[in-house]
Coordinates of C-alpha atoms in Angstrom, one line a residue:
Chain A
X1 CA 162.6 157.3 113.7
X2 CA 165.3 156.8 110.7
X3 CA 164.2 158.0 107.5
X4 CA 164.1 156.3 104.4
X5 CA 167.6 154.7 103.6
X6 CA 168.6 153.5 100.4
X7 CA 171.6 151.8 99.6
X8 CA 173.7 151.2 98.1
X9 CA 173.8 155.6 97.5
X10 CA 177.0 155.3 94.5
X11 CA 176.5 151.8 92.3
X12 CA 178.8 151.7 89.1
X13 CA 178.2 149.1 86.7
X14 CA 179.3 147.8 83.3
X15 CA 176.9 147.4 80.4
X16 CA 175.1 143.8 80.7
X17 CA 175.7 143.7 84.6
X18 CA 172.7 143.8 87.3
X19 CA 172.0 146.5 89.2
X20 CA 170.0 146.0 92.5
X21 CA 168.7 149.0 94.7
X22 CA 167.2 148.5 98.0
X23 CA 165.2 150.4 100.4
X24 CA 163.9 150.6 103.6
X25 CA 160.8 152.8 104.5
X26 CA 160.5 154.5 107.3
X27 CA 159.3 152.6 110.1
X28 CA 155.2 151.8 110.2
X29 CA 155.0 152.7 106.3
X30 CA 154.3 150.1 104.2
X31 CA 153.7 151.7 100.7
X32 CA 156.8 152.5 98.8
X33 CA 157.6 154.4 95.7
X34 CA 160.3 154.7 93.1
X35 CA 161.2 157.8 91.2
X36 CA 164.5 157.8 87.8
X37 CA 165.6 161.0 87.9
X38 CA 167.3 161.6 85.0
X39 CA 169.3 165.0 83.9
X40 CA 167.1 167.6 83.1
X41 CA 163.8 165.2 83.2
X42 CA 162.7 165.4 86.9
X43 CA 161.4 162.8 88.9
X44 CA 159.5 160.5 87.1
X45 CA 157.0 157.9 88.7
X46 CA 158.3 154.1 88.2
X47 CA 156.1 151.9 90.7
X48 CA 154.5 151.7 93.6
X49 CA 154.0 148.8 96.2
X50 CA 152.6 148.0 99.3
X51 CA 153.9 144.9 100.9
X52 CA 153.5 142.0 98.8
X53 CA 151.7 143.9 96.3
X54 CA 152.7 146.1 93.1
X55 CA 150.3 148.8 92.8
X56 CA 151.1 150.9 89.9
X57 CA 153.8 149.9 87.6
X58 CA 153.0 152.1 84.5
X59 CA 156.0 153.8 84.8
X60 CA 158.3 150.9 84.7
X61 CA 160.5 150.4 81.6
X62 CA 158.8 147.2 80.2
X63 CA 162.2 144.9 80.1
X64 CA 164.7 144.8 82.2
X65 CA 163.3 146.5 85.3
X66 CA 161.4 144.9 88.1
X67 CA 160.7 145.7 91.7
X68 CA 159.7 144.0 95.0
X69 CA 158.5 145.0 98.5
X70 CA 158.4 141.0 100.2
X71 CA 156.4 141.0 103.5
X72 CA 160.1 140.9 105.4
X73 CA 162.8 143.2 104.3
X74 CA 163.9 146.5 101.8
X75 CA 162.0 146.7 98.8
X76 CA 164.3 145.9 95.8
X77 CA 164.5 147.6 92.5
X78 CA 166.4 145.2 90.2
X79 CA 167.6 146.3 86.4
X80 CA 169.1 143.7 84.4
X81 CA 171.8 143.6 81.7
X82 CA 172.5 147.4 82.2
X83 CA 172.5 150.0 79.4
X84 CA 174.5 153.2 79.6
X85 CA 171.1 154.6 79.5
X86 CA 169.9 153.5 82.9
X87 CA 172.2 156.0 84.2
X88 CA 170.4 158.0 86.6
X89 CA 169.6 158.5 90.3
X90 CA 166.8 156.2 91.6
X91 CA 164.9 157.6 94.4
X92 CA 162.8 156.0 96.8
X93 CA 159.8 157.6 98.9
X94 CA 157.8 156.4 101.8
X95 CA 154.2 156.7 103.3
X96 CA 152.1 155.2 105.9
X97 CA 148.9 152.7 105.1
X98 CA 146.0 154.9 103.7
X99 CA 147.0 158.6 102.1
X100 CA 148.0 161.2 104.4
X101 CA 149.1 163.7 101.3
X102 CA 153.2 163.5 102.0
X103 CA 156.1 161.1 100.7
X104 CA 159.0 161.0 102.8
X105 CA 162.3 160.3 100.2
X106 CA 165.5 159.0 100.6
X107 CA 168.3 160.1 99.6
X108 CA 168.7 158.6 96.3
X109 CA 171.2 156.0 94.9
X110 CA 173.1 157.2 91.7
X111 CA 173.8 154.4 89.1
X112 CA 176.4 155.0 86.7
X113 CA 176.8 152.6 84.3
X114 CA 180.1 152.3 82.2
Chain B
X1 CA 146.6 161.1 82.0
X2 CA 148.2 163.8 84.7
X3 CA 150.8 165.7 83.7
X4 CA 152.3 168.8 85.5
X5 CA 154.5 171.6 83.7
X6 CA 157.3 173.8 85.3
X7 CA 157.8 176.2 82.4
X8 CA 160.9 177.4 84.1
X9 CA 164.3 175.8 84.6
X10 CA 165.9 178.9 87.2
X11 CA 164.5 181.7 88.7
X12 CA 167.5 183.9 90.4
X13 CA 166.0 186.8 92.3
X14 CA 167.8 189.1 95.0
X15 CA 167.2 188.9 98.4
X16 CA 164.0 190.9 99.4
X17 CA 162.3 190.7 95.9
X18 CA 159.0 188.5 95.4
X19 CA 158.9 185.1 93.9
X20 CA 156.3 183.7 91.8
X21 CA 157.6 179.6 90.9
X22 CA 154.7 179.1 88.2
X23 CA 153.2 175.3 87.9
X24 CA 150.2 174.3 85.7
X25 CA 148.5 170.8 85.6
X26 CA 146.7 168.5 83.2
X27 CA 143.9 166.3 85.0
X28 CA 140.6 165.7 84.3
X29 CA 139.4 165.0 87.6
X30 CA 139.6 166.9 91.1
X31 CA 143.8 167.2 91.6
X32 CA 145.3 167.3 95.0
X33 CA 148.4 169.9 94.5
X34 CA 151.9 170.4 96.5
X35 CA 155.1 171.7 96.6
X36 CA 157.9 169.6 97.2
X37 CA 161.6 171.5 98.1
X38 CA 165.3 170.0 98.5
X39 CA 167.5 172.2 99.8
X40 CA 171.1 171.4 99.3
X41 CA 172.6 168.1 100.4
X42 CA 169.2 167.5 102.3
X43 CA 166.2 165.1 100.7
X44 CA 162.9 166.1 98.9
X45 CA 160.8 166.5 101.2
X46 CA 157.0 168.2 101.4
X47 CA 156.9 172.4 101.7
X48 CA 153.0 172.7 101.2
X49 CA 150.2 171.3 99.7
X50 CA 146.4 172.5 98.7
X51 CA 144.1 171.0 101.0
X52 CA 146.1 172.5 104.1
X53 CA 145.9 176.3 102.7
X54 CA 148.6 177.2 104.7
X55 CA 151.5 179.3 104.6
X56 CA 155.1 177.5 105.4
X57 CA 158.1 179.5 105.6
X58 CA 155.8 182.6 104.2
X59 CA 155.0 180.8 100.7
X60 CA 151.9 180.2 99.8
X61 CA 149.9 178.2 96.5
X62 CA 146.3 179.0 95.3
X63 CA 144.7 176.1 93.9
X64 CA 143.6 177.9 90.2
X65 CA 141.0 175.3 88.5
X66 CA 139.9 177.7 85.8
X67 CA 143.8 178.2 84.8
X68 CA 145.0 174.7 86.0
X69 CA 147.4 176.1 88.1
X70 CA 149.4 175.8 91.5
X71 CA 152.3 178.9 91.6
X72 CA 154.1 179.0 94.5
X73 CA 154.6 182.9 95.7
X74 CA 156.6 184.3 98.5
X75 CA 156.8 187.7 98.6
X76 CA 160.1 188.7 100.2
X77 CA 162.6 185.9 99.0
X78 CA 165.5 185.2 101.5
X79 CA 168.8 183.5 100.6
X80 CA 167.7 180.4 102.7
X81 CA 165.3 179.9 99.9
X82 CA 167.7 178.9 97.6
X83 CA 167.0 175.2 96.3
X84 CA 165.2 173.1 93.9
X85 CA 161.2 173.2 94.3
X86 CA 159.0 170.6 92.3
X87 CA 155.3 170.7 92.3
X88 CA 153.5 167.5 92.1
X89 CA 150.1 166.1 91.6
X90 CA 148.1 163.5 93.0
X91 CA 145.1 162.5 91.3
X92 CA 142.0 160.9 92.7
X93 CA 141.9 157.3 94.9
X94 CA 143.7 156.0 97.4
X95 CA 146.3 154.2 95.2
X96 CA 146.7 157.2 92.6
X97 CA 150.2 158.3 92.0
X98 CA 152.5 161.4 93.1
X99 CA 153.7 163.1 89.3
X100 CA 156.0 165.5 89.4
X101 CA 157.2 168.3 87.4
X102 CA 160.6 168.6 86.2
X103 CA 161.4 171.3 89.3
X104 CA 163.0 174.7 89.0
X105 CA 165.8 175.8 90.7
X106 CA 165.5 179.1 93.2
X107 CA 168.7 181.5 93.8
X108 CA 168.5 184.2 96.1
X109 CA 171.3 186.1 95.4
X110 CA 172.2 189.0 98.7

């Protein structure tokens, strides 16, 4: 069973460009999660989604980020017109339907933006 | 709100010594608590956690409600202990949130 991939794991971008971040859970989850991880800050929480659904979103900056899970594919974590700011590693975490008390991460994808 | 506090940035301790990584919590209802570690060039991924009680890799975490806190104690450190560990808190219901702390990173010098 192949773990959580993200791609794409290096993305550079110029200020005003999109950035788009994808991930795939592991297989038979269907909740996903997305940590910023930004120099000395830790992981902070972003969203969560189950398929279809956005479940928690309070920690999403309120323009320019958004973030899908559709019923078919990687969830997508999109950030429009970057800002030098938004430089950071975006990580994305796993679990099965219903709680079972662990996340299972990927490996993170680092945006840099110039 | 939940909110969970690393006071520490690094802890470097030498091989054999005890380790105490401290964590204390802000919640005001009944917490679950873990430890989360990522060794180098491997992913986050899930040492412990409360509800199990259990000892992995001879650490161990005591729930404290009076103090609000979750340290993470091994008593003989060894050098493959070295990494970054972050301790996280889930709060109550099924679609509550993992928040993390901002991690401390362990060196176990020989």
């Amino acid at each position: 069973n192949a773990g959580v991939m993200q791609n794409p794991r290096h993305l550079v971008r110029r200020r005003g460009q999109e950035a788009r971040l994808r991930c795939s859970p592991m297989k038979g989850h269907s909740h996903v999660y997305w940590y910023r991880q930004l120099p000395e800050e830790g992981l902070k929480f972003m969203v969560y989604l189950q398929k279809e659904n956005i479940i928690d979103e309070s920690g999403m900056p309120k323009e320019r980020f958004s973030a899908e899970f559709p019923k078919e594919g990687p969830s997508i974590l999109r950030i429009q017109q970057v800002v030098r700011g938004d430089s950071a590693a975006y990580f994305c975490a796993s679990s099965p339907s219903g709680w079972t008390g662990e996340l299972f991460f990927g490996e993170g994808s680092r945006l840099t933006v110039l | 709100a939940q909110r969970v506090t690393q006071p520490e940035k690094l802890l470097s301790v030498f091989k054999g010594a005890p380790v105490e990584l401290k964590c204390n919590y802000s919640y005001s209802g009944s917490p679950e608590l873990f430890w989360y570690v990522q060794y180098s060039r491997q992913r986050l991924q899930l040492l412990l956690r409360h509800i199990s009680r259990e000892s992995i890799k001879g650490f161990t975490a005591d729930l404290n409600k009076g103090e609000t806190s979750f340290h993470l104690k091994k008593p003989f450190a060894q050098e493959e202990d070295s990494a970054m560990y972050y301790c996280a808190l889930k709060g109550a219901g099924a679609n509550s949130k993992l928040t993390f702390g901002k991690g401390i990173t362990l060196s176990v010098r020989p």
